[in-house]
Short mmCIF file of C-alpha atoms in Angstrom, two decimals:
data_model
loop_
_atom_site.label_atom_id
_atom_site.label_comp_id
_atom_site.label_asym_id
_atom_site.label_seq_id
_atom_site.Cartn_x
_atom_site.Cartn_y
_atom_site.Cartn_z
CA UNK A 14 105.94 -11.79 42.80
CA UNK A 15 102.24 -12.50 43.23
CA UNK A 16 99.79 -9.62 43.33
CA UNK A 17 96.16 -9.97 44.34
CA UNK A 18 93.84 -7.73 42.31
CA UNK A 19 90.33 -6.69 43.16
CA UNK A 20 87.79 -6.31 40.35
CA UNK A 21 88.91 -3.58 37.95
CA UNK A 22 87.62 -1.77 34.90
CA UNK A 23 88.22 -4.11 32.01
CA UNK A 24 88.21 -3.98 28.23
CA UNK A 25 87.69 -7.59 27.12
CA UNK A 26 88.86 -8.54 23.68
CA UNK A 27 86.92 -11.79 23.61
CA UNK A 28 83.32 -11.58 24.74
CA UNK A 29 82.67 -14.31 27.31
CA UNK A 30 79.29 -14.40 29.04
CA UNK A 31 79.82 -16.40 32.20
CA UNK A 32 76.79 -17.53 34.15
CA UNK A 33 78.87 -18.45 37.17
CA UNK A 34 77.62 -15.21 38.73
CA UNK A 35 74.37 -14.51 37.00
CA UNK A 36 72.25 -17.15 38.71
CA UNK A 37 72.84 -15.73 42.17
CA UNK A 38 71.11 -12.69 43.65
CA UNK A 39 73.99 -10.73 45.23
CA UNK A 40 71.78 -8.41 47.27
CA UNK A 41 68.18 -8.87 46.27
CA UNK A 42 66.21 -5.72 47.06
CA UNK A 43 63.69 -5.80 49.90
CA UNK A 44 59.98 -5.57 49.17
CA UNK A 45 57.70 -2.62 49.80
CA UNK A 46 59.79 0.40 48.85
CA UNK A 47 61.34 1.61 45.62
CA UNK A 48 65.12 1.48 46.02
CA UNK A 49 67.76 3.72 44.55
CA UNK A 50 70.25 2.09 42.23
CA UNK A 51 73.87 3.06 41.50
CA UNK A 52 75.22 2.77 37.96
CA UNK A 53 78.94 2.94 37.19
CA UNK A 54 78.52 5.08 34.08
CA UNK A 55 82.28 5.84 34.03
CA UNK A 56 83.77 2.79 35.76
CA UNK A 57 87.48 3.60 35.92
CA UNK A 58 89.34 6.79 35.03
CA UNK A 59 91.89 9.17 36.53
CA UNK A 60 89.85 12.29 35.70
CA UNK A 61 86.33 13.29 34.63
CA UNK A 62 83.92 16.22 34.72
CA UNK A 63 80.65 16.51 36.64
CA UNK A 64 78.01 19.21 36.95
CA UNK A 65 74.39 19.98 36.13
CA UNK A 66 72.23 21.78 33.58
CA UNK A 67 71.20 24.26 36.29
CA UNK A 68 72.43 25.31 39.73
CA UNK A 69 74.24 22.66 41.75
CA UNK A 70 76.35 22.00 44.84
CA UNK A 71 79.39 19.74 44.99
CA UNK A 72 79.38 18.17 48.44
CA UNK A 73 81.65 15.89 50.41
CA UNK A 74 79.59 12.71 50.66
CA UNK A 75 80.84 11.84 54.16
CA UNK A 76 80.70 15.25 55.85
CA UNK A 77 77.97 16.96 53.82
CA UNK A 78 80.20 20.02 53.42
CA UNK A 79 79.61 22.08 50.27
CA UNK A 80 82.93 22.16 48.45
CA UNK A 81 81.97 24.10 45.33
CA UNK A 82 78.89 25.51 43.60
CA UNK A 83 78.08 25.98 39.94
CA UNK A 84 75.40 26.80 37.42
CA UNK A 85 74.95 25.04 34.07
CA UNK A 86 78.60 23.96 33.89
CA UNK A 87 80.94 21.15 34.88
CA UNK A 88 83.83 21.01 37.32
CA UNK A 89 86.99 18.95 36.91
CA UNK A 90 87.55 15.95 39.18
CA UNK A 91 90.98 14.32 39.24
CA UNK A 92 92.79 11.53 41.01
CA UNK A 93 95.37 13.18 43.24
CA UNK A 94 97.81 12.33 46.00
CA UNK A 95 100.72 9.92 45.70
CA UNK A 96 98.83 7.44 43.53
CA UNK A 97 100.22 6.11 40.26
CA UNK A 98 97.81 4.89 37.58
CA UNK A 99 98.95 2.01 35.36
CA UNK A 100 97.21 0.27 32.48
CA UNK A 101 98.64 -3.05 31.37
CA UNK A 102 97.73 -6.06 29.29
CA UNK A 103 97.35 -9.22 31.36
CA UNK A 104 96.51 -12.65 29.99
CA UNK A 105 93.53 -14.27 31.71
CA UNK A 106 93.97 -18.04 31.56
CA UNK A 107 91.35 -19.44 33.92
CA UNK A 108 88.62 -18.99 36.51
CA UNK A 109 88.40 -21.39 39.45
CA UNK A 110 86.71 -21.77 42.81
CA UNK A 111 89.35 -24.24 44.03
CA UNK A 112 92.04 -23.06 46.45
CA UNK A 113 94.16 -26.05 45.48
CA UNK A 114 93.95 -25.19 41.78
CA UNK A 115 95.05 -21.62 42.50
CA UNK A 116 98.00 -22.81 44.58
CA UNK A 117 99.12 -25.35 41.95
CA UNK A 118 98.89 -22.81 39.14
CA UNK A 119 100.76 -20.15 41.11
CA UNK A 120 103.54 -22.58 41.96
CA UNK A 121 104.00 -23.59 38.32
CA UNK A 122 103.81 -20.04 36.99
CA UNK A 123 106.14 -18.49 39.55
CA UNK A 124 108.64 -21.32 39.26
CA UNK A 125 108.90 -20.30 35.60
CA UNK A 126 109.51 -16.69 36.59
CA UNK A 127 106.23 -15.16 35.38
CA UNK A 128 104.41 -12.35 37.18
CA UNK A 129 101.06 -13.71 38.37
CA UNK A 130 97.81 -12.06 39.33
CA UNK A 131 94.86 -13.48 41.21
CA UNK A 132 91.63 -11.52 40.91
CA UNK A 133 88.91 -12.11 43.50
CA UNK A 134 85.68 -12.61 41.56
CA UNK A 135 82.27 -14.10 42.38
CA UNK A 136 83.38 -16.43 45.19
CA UNK A 137 86.30 -17.63 43.12
CA UNK A 138 89.42 -16.37 41.39
CA UNK A 139 90.45 -15.29 37.93
CA UNK A 140 94.02 -16.31 37.15
CA UNK A 141 96.10 -13.88 35.09
CA UNK A 142 99.69 -14.00 33.97
CA UNK A 143 102.16 -11.57 32.45
CA UNK A 144 102.29 -7.79 32.31
CA UNK A 145 102.68 -5.80 29.11
CA UNK A 146 102.29 -2.06 28.50
CA UNK A 147 99.10 -0.92 26.79
CA UNK A 148 100.99 -0.22 23.56
CA UNK A 149 102.51 -3.72 23.37
CA UNK A 150 102.07 -5.15 19.87
CA UNK A 151 99.84 -8.10 19.07
CA UNK A 152 102.87 -10.04 17.83
CA UNK A 153 104.64 -9.68 21.18
CA UNK A 154 101.53 -10.61 23.15
CA UNK A 155 100.69 -13.53 20.86
CA UNK A 156 104.21 -14.94 21.21
CA UNK A 157 103.83 -14.77 25.00
CA UNK A 158 100.43 -16.45 24.84
CA UNK A 159 101.86 -19.29 22.73
CA UNK A 160 104.62 -19.71 25.28
CA UNK A 161 102.13 -19.88 28.15
CA UNK A 162 99.98 -22.44 26.30
CA UNK A 163 103.05 -24.56 25.47
CA UNK A 164 104.02 -24.68 29.16
CA UNK A 165 100.56 -25.75 30.25
CA UNK A 166 99.80 -22.53 32.11
CA UNK A 167 96.84 -21.69 29.92
CA UNK A 168 94.77 -22.94 27.01
CA UNK A 169 94.10 -21.56 23.55
CA UNK A 170 91.00 -19.73 24.82
CA UNK A 171 93.11 -17.51 27.11
CA UNK A 172 92.51 -13.86 26.28
CA UNK A 173 94.04 -10.45 26.89
CA UNK A 174 92.53 -7.80 29.11
CA UNK A 175 93.53 -4.18 29.56
CA UNK A 176 93.41 -3.55 33.30
CA UNK A 177 93.86 -0.24 35.06
CA UNK A 178 95.35 -0.31 38.54
CA UNK A 179 96.25 2.42 41.00
CA UNK A 180 99.17 2.16 43.39
CA UNK A 181 99.61 4.42 46.40
CA UNK A 182 97.20 6.60 48.37
CA UNK A 183 94.35 8.13 46.37
CA UNK A 184 92.62 11.45 46.95
CA UNK A 185 90.12 13.45 44.91
CA UNK A 186 90.82 16.98 43.64
CA UNK A 187 87.83 19.06 42.55
CA UNK A 188 88.66 22.15 40.48
CA UNK A 189 86.67 25.10 39.16
CA UNK A 190 88.76 27.80 37.57
CA UNK A 191 91.48 28.78 40.01
CA UNK A 192 89.76 27.09 42.97
CA UNK A 193 90.82 23.54 43.85
CA UNK A 194 89.74 21.46 46.84
CA UNK A 195 91.10 18.06 47.85
CA UNK A 196 89.27 15.35 49.81
CA UNK A 197 89.76 11.69 50.61
CA UNK A 198 86.00 11.12 50.49
CA UNK A 199 83.67 10.60 47.53
CA UNK A 200 82.00 13.76 46.22
CA UNK A 201 78.44 14.22 44.99
CA UNK A 202 76.71 16.72 42.71
CA UNK A 203 73.19 17.55 43.91
CA UNK A 204 70.81 19.68 41.91
CA UNK A 205 67.10 20.25 41.33
CA UNK A 206 67.93 19.89 37.63
CA UNK A 207 69.56 17.12 35.62
CA UNK A 208 73.13 16.29 36.62
CA UNK A 209 75.93 15.62 34.15
CA UNK A 210 78.86 13.23 34.06
CA UNK A 211 81.37 13.89 31.28
CA UNK A 212 78.75 15.95 29.49
CA UNK A 213 76.03 13.32 29.55
CA UNK A 214 72.76 14.12 31.33
CA UNK A 215 71.24 11.98 34.09
CA UNK A 216 68.42 12.13 36.59
CA UNK A 217 69.30 11.82 40.28
CA UNK A 218 72.73 12.41 41.76
CA UNK A 219 76.19 12.38 40.19
CA UNK A 220 78.93 10.92 42.36
CA UNK A 221 82.66 10.42 41.99
CA UNK A 222 84.24 7.83 44.26
CA UNK A 223 86.96 5.20 44.22
CA UNK A 224 86.54 1.79 42.64
CA UNK A 225 88.21 -1.33 43.99
CA UNK A 226 91.46 -0.53 42.18
CA UNK A 227 91.70 2.98 43.62
CA UNK A 228 90.82 4.68 40.34
CA UNK A 229 87.91 7.10 40.05
CA UNK A 230 84.41 5.91 39.20
CA UNK A 231 81.67 8.20 37.92
CA UNK A 232 78.39 6.98 39.44
CA UNK A 233 74.78 7.92 38.77
CA UNK A 234 72.50 7.23 41.75
CA UNK A 235 68.76 7.48 41.14
CA UNK A 236 65.43 5.75 41.85
CA UNK A 237 65.18 2.47 39.98
CA UNK A 238 62.08 3.52 38.00
CA UNK A 239 63.94 6.56 36.65
CA UNK A 240 66.89 4.29 35.83
CA UNK A 241 64.53 2.14 33.77
CA UNK A 242 63.54 5.20 31.73
CA UNK A 243 67.10 5.08 30.35
CA UNK A 244 67.28 1.28 30.00
CA UNK A 245 64.11 0.20 28.20
CA UNK A 246 64.64 2.36 25.06
CA UNK A 247 68.24 1.20 24.78
CA UNK A 248 67.33 -2.47 25.11
CA UNK A 249 64.17 -2.33 22.95
CA UNK A 250 64.14 0.88 20.89
CA UNK A 251 60.61 2.36 20.71
CA UNK A 252 61.37 3.24 17.09
CA UNK A 253 60.55 0.93 15.39
CA UNK A 254 59.54 -1.41 18.24
CA UNK A 255 56.80 0.77 19.72
CA UNK A 256 54.26 -1.91 20.70
CA UNK A 257 53.37 -0.88 24.26
CA UNK A 258 52.84 -4.41 25.63
CA UNK A 259 56.27 -5.45 24.32
CA UNK A 260 57.78 -2.35 25.91
CA UNK A 261 56.07 -3.28 29.18
CA UNK A 262 57.48 -6.82 29.04
CA UNK A 263 60.95 -5.33 28.51
CA UNK A 264 60.43 -2.93 31.42
CA UNK A 265 59.47 -5.78 33.77
CA UNK A 266 62.38 -7.94 32.63
CA UNK A 267 64.80 -5.03 33.11
CA UNK A 268 63.33 -4.15 36.52
CA UNK A 269 63.56 -7.78 37.63
CA UNK A 270 67.17 -8.02 36.47
CA UNK A 271 68.11 -4.79 38.24
CA UNK A 272 66.44 -5.69 41.53
CA UNK A 273 67.91 -9.18 41.57
CA UNK A 274 71.41 -7.83 40.95
CA UNK A 275 71.55 -4.98 43.46
CA UNK A 276 75.04 -5.00 44.94
CA UNK A 277 76.45 -7.15 42.14
CA UNK A 278 79.40 -4.78 41.69
CA UNK A 279 79.45 -3.38 45.20
CA UNK A 280 83.23 -3.69 45.50
CA UNK A 281 83.50 -0.97 42.89
CA UNK A 282 81.02 1.35 44.58
CA UNK A 283 78.02 0.75 42.35
CA UNK A 284 75.44 -1.90 41.51
CA UNK A 285 75.55 -2.30 37.73
CA UNK A 286 77.38 -1.23 34.60
CA UNK A 287 75.55 0.63 31.81
CA UNK A 288 76.58 -1.91 29.17
CA UNK A 289 75.61 -5.35 27.88
CA UNK A 290 77.62 -6.75 30.79
CA UNK A 291 74.47 -5.88 32.74
CA UNK A 292 71.86 -3.73 30.97
CA UNK A 293 72.41 -0.92 28.48
CA UNK A 294 71.62 2.41 30.15
CA UNK A 295 71.63 5.66 28.20
CA UNK A 296 70.65 8.20 30.84
CA UNK A 297 68.22 11.04 30.22
CA UNK A 298 68.98 11.50 26.52
CA UNK A 299 67.88 7.92 25.80
CA UNK A 300 64.36 8.43 27.17
CA UNK A 301 61.30 8.15 24.95
CA UNK A 302 57.60 8.76 25.77
CA UNK A 303 56.57 5.22 24.78
CA UNK A 304 59.15 3.47 26.93
CA UNK A 305 58.53 5.90 29.80
CA UNK A 306 54.83 5.00 29.60
CA UNK A 307 55.77 1.31 29.71
CA UNK A 308 57.84 1.84 32.84
CA UNK A 309 55.15 3.93 34.53
CA UNK A 310 52.45 1.45 33.51
CA UNK A 311 54.27 -1.45 35.18
CA UNK A 312 55.68 0.38 38.20
CA UNK A 313 57.06 -2.08 40.75
CA UNK A 314 55.98 -5.17 38.79
CA UNK A 315 58.49 -8.03 38.64
CA UNK A 316 58.71 -11.64 37.47
CA UNK A 317 59.20 -14.33 40.11
CA UNK A 318 59.51 -18.09 40.34
CA UNK A 319 58.55 -19.80 43.59
CA UNK A 320 58.55 -16.40 45.27
CA UNK A 321 62.03 -15.32 44.15
CA UNK A 322 63.04 -12.85 41.46
CA UNK A 323 63.97 -14.65 38.27
CA UNK A 324 67.16 -14.23 36.30
CA UNK A 325 65.51 -12.22 33.54
CA UNK A 326 67.95 -12.71 30.69
CA UNK A 327 66.84 -11.60 27.24
CA UNK A 328 68.11 -11.50 23.69
CA UNK A 329 67.34 -9.77 20.43
CA UNK A 330 65.95 -12.59 18.32
CA UNK A 331 65.56 -16.31 19.05
CA UNK A 332 65.39 -17.35 15.40
CA UNK A 333 62.18 -19.30 15.87
CA UNK A 334 62.83 -21.33 19.02
CA UNK A 335 64.41 -20.04 22.23
CA UNK A 336 67.08 -21.98 24.12
CA UNK A 337 67.38 -23.87 27.40
CA UNK A 338 69.94 -22.07 29.55
CA UNK A 339 72.13 -25.18 29.99
CA UNK A 340 72.35 -25.56 26.19
CA UNK A 341 74.11 -22.19 25.96
CA UNK A 342 76.04 -21.76 29.21
CA UNK A 343 77.74 -24.07 31.69
CA UNK A 344 75.00 -23.93 34.30
CA UNK A 345 72.38 -26.19 35.81
CA UNK A 346 68.94 -26.20 34.16
CA UNK A 347 66.68 -23.37 35.33
CA UNK A 348 62.98 -24.36 35.31
CA UNK A 349 61.71 -21.11 33.84
CA UNK A 350 64.46 -20.77 31.19
CA UNK A 351 63.13 -23.47 28.88
CA UNK A 352 63.22 -23.33 25.10
CA UNK A 353 59.89 -22.35 23.53
CA UNK A 354 58.77 -21.68 19.95
CA UNK A 355 58.24 -18.11 18.83
CA UNK A 356 54.89 -19.12 17.32
CA UNK A 357 51.93 -21.28 18.27
CA UNK A 358 53.22 -24.47 16.64
CA UNK A 359 53.99 -26.60 19.66
CA UNK A 360 57.28 -27.54 21.31
CA UNK A 361 58.09 -30.74 19.44
CA UNK A 362 61.59 -30.97 18.00
CA UNK A 363 60.19 -31.25 14.46
CA UNK A 364 59.09 -27.63 14.73
CA UNK A 365 62.66 -26.45 15.25
CA UNK A 366 63.90 -24.72 12.07
CA UNK A 367 65.60 -27.15 9.70
CA UNK A 368 68.19 -26.60 6.99
CA UNK A 369 65.40 -26.65 4.42
CA UNK A 370 63.50 -23.96 6.34
CA UNK A 371 66.58 -21.75 6.34
CA UNK A 372 67.39 -22.36 2.68
CA UNK A 373 63.87 -21.84 1.39
CA UNK A 374 63.43 -18.36 2.79
CA UNK A 375 63.21 -15.84 -0.03
CA UNK A 376 65.25 -13.30 1.89
CA UNK A 377 67.29 -14.80 4.68
CA UNK A 378 68.66 -11.46 5.85
CA UNK A 379 65.44 -9.49 6.19
CA UNK A 380 62.19 -11.33 6.76
CA UNK A 381 59.45 -8.79 7.38
CA UNK A 382 56.46 -10.51 5.79
CA UNK A 383 54.18 -12.54 8.08
CA UNK A 384 55.12 -16.21 7.94
CA UNK A 385 53.18 -19.04 9.57
CA UNK A 386 52.29 -16.88 12.57
CA UNK A 387 55.91 -16.29 13.57
CA UNK A 388 56.19 -13.67 16.29
CA UNK A 389 59.64 -12.52 15.14
CA UNK A 390 59.64 -12.76 11.37
CA UNK A 391 57.75 -9.51 10.92
CA UNK A 392 60.21 -7.56 13.01
CA UNK A 393 63.78 -8.80 12.92
CA UNK A 394 66.09 -8.75 9.92
CA UNK A 395 68.14 -11.33 11.81
CA UNK A 396 65.30 -13.85 12.02
CA UNK A 397 67.11 -15.56 9.12
CA UNK A 398 70.58 -14.89 7.81
CA UNK A 399 73.43 -16.50 5.90
CA UNK A 400 77.17 -16.02 5.47
CA UNK A 401 79.78 -17.59 3.26
CA UNK A 402 83.54 -18.02 3.69
CA UNK A 403 86.19 -18.87 1.14
CA UNK A 404 88.47 -21.76 2.07
CA UNK A 405 91.24 -19.29 2.87
CA UNK A 406 88.99 -17.16 5.07
CA UNK A 407 87.81 -20.17 7.05
CA UNK A 408 91.40 -21.25 7.59
CA UNK A 409 92.29 -17.77 8.84
CA UNK A 410 89.24 -17.59 11.13
CA UNK A 411 89.93 -20.94 12.78
CA UNK A 412 93.67 -20.32 13.01
CA UNK A 413 92.98 -17.11 14.92
CA UNK A 414 90.38 -18.77 17.14
CA UNK A 415 92.52 -21.77 18.09
CA UNK A 416 95.77 -19.82 18.14
CA UNK A 417 97.55 -22.16 15.72
CA UNK A 418 97.83 -22.60 11.98
CA UNK A 419 95.13 -25.11 11.10
CA UNK A 420 95.93 -25.23 7.37
CA UNK A 421 93.20 -26.41 5.03
CA UNK A 422 89.77 -26.99 6.54
CA UNK A 423 88.37 -30.26 5.20
CA UNK A 424 85.13 -30.63 7.16
CA UNK A 425 82.96 -28.82 9.69
CA UNK A 426 80.62 -31.24 11.44
CA UNK A 427 77.85 -30.55 13.90
CA UNK A 428 78.12 -33.38 16.43
CA UNK A 429 75.17 -32.56 18.67
CA UNK A 430 72.19 -30.21 18.76
CA UNK A 431 69.93 -29.11 21.58
CA UNK A 432 66.14 -29.42 21.53
CA UNK A 433 65.99 -25.83 20.25
CA UNK A 434 68.13 -26.78 17.25
CA UNK A 435 71.18 -24.93 18.50
CA UNK A 436 74.59 -26.41 17.98
CA UNK A 437 75.96 -27.91 21.19
CA UNK A 438 79.13 -29.52 19.85
CA UNK A 439 81.01 -28.92 16.62
CA UNK A 440 84.23 -30.28 15.14
CA UNK A 441 86.60 -28.73 12.63
CA UNK A 442 88.61 -31.28 10.65
CA UNK A 443 91.71 -29.57 9.30
CA UNK A 444 95.06 -30.26 7.73
CA UNK A 445 96.79 -29.89 11.09
CA UNK A 446 94.34 -31.68 13.35
CA UNK A 447 90.75 -31.82 14.53
CA UNK A 448 89.46 -29.09 16.81
CA UNK A 449 86.29 -28.92 18.90
CA UNK A 450 84.11 -26.25 20.48
CA UNK A 451 80.88 -26.25 22.49
CA UNK A 452 77.78 -24.20 23.24
CA UNK A 453 77.88 -20.39 23.03
CA UNK A 454 81.66 -20.36 22.62
CA UNK A 455 81.05 -21.59 19.08
CA UNK A 456 79.91 -18.07 18.16
CA UNK A 457 83.28 -16.54 19.04
CA UNK A 458 85.15 -19.38 17.32
CA UNK A 459 83.25 -19.47 14.04
CA UNK A 460 83.52 -15.79 13.16
CA UNK A 461 82.25 -14.30 9.92
CA UNK A 462 83.84 -11.58 7.81
CA UNK A 463 81.81 -8.38 7.89
CA UNK A 464 81.54 -5.66 5.27
CA UNK A 465 84.56 -3.87 6.71
CA UNK A 466 86.70 -6.98 6.38
CA UNK A 467 86.80 -7.55 10.14
CA UNK A 468 85.97 -10.78 11.96
CA UNK A 469 82.80 -10.70 14.07
CA UNK A 470 81.19 -13.38 16.23
CA UNK A 471 78.49 -15.47 14.58
CA UNK A 472 75.04 -14.10 15.43
CA UNK A 473 73.79 -17.27 17.14
CA UNK A 474 74.32 -21.01 17.43
CA UNK A 475 71.05 -21.75 15.65
CA UNK A 476 72.57 -22.60 12.28
CA UNK A 477 73.37 -25.22 9.67
CA UNK A 478 76.70 -25.24 7.84
CA UNK A 479 77.65 -26.85 4.55
CA UNK A 480 80.80 -27.06 2.42
CA UNK A 481 80.89 -25.24 -0.90
CA UNK A 482 82.46 -27.44 -3.58
CA UNK A 483 83.59 -26.89 -7.16
CA UNK A 484 82.97 -29.20 -10.12
CA UNK A 485 85.84 -31.43 -9.01
CA UNK A 486 84.27 -31.88 -5.55
CA UNK A 487 87.02 -29.79 -3.96
CA UNK A 488 86.01 -27.72 -0.95
CA UNK A 489 86.26 -24.05 -1.93
CA UNK A 490 84.54 -22.63 1.12
CA UNK A 491 81.69 -23.01 3.61
CA UNK A 492 78.21 -21.49 3.87
CA UNK A 493 76.14 -21.10 7.00
CA UNK A 494 72.36 -20.68 7.16
CA UNK A 495 71.20 -19.37 10.50
CA UNK A 496 68.56 -17.63 12.53
CA UNK A 497 68.40 -15.31 15.50
CA UNK A 498 70.76 -12.89 17.18
CA UNK A 499 72.11 -13.48 20.67
CA UNK A 500 72.23 -16.37 23.09
CA UNK A 501 68.53 -17.17 22.65
CA UNK A 502 67.72 -17.68 26.34
CA UNK A 503 64.67 -16.06 27.94
CA UNK A 504 62.72 -13.18 26.46
CA UNK A 505 63.08 -12.65 22.71
CA UNK A 506 62.78 -8.90 22.28
CA UNK A 507 61.61 -8.95 18.67
CA UNK A 508 59.45 -11.96 19.47
CA UNK A 509 57.80 -9.90 22.20
CA UNK A 510 57.05 -7.19 19.66
CA UNK A 511 55.48 -9.74 17.33
CA UNK A 512 53.37 -11.19 20.13
CA UNK A 513 52.21 -7.72 21.18
CA UNK A 514 51.24 -6.85 17.61
CA UNK A 515 49.09 -9.97 17.53
CA UNK A 516 47.28 -8.91 20.70
CA UNK A 517 49.27 -10.51 23.55
CA UNK A 518 49.52 -8.71 26.88
CA UNK A 519 52.82 -8.17 28.68
CA UNK A 520 51.87 -10.95 31.11
CA UNK A 521 51.24 -13.39 28.26
CA UNK A 522 54.53 -12.43 26.65
CA UNK A 523 56.56 -12.90 29.82
CA UNK A 524 54.87 -16.19 30.74
CA UNK A 525 55.56 -17.49 27.24
CA UNK A 526 59.30 -16.85 27.34
CA UNK A 527 59.77 -17.49 31.09
CA UNK A 528 57.89 -20.72 31.76
CA UNK A 529 55.97 -21.14 35.03
CA UNK A 530 56.66 -17.68 36.43
CA UNK A 531 54.39 -15.36 38.40
CA UNK A 532 53.95 -11.62 37.93
CA UNK A 533 54.01 -9.72 41.23
CA UNK A 534 53.99 -6.18 42.61
CA UNK A 535 57.27 -5.64 44.47
CA UNK A 536 56.52 -2.05 45.58
#
């Protein structure tokens, strides 16, 4: 039987950054007044604790009635009533905006007897199939995935998600000692001091409401400038990146992102998540005097293009040349998200780092000495890096990525590069066939083996790869020489630090990485 799911709290096991929603402004904030913003700091649970570091009231948000009081403590909040909370694995196979595609897929899936799920998302639908308990083994889930792929109901890039749903009527129970009060409305903690949610301190108000699945969501509501106090130091740590102009550029980028995405997750009762899905937010304990000064020194300032807030994406380290957005994601070109060098060497393709540039670095994991005026090289240990696989490791990595035994890997060929030098198309020639991948998905396909023996996504697509051969010309492995960390689009955070150290202002930094923009006062 088909079930239609609203957006739920999700643990994704393959990181996919879709720009199908990021280019829109769901509810762009109005000019002239600083808005409050709501952060889903605990997006989906069946119980949590809220309170304050001083005296506080717990009020019914709808009626204003004081339900409980407290002082430097937390009260228990639980999901009550006849609701049943379930957490299951579901296999996400596709996203589409086509009604016809949804209908065709549902018909095929249900005719084969599979439970199907359609999740309303960003003016389209995510298609999910199957239902397995949260303790289902990988072997069981992988066998199901192979079956789904074989029947044409999904592709090898389908991935598992743990999704929490709530069935039945939900109410909230607030408890302090022997006292318990039940309400069907959201509750808020108001205090003249810092509030707490599951022991973590925040400015503003703590709220517990229902998300779109009926589970509880712990929400921090506060003025956007105070929110930025907890964002900027998490996105660009003041230690060691304490250059004030770089911190200001990060503050403006983060403010612009927040304002342009107000209401993005409104179905779940809040605007943004406190993670890399939106912006990392650490609350009060993350604050630092340098980043607070950067926020205060740029109050209300945003980046715009043709009068509209830009999509202020940013990344750790570009590797020497930032990327055009369409070279990384499946999206139309954005005029201000153009690839630029991280130093004053011009934009010509010959200035994009070459294999020789990567190989000739004396320390490709930690470049901290000034080099040809590079903005990043002084600051990021990921400006240059390298990794090496054995033949067996590469076979295992690709077999896991493509969900089939590829056997020996004979060749890895870069078929196309962007103007920033990033790999656009790559092919893997193996014993059991030739496989292809494109753009930023290459990072999750071509994983490296970290010090713990686990597979991790490649740091960026700005790389060159070569076979390692023995004396008999047999391939014994592969070595990659790369640069940068992240998608490479927009502001390079370590590049901003390098520019600031060399005397650039926050406006110069932002106008370098976001081409053709204006800097404006929004409030």
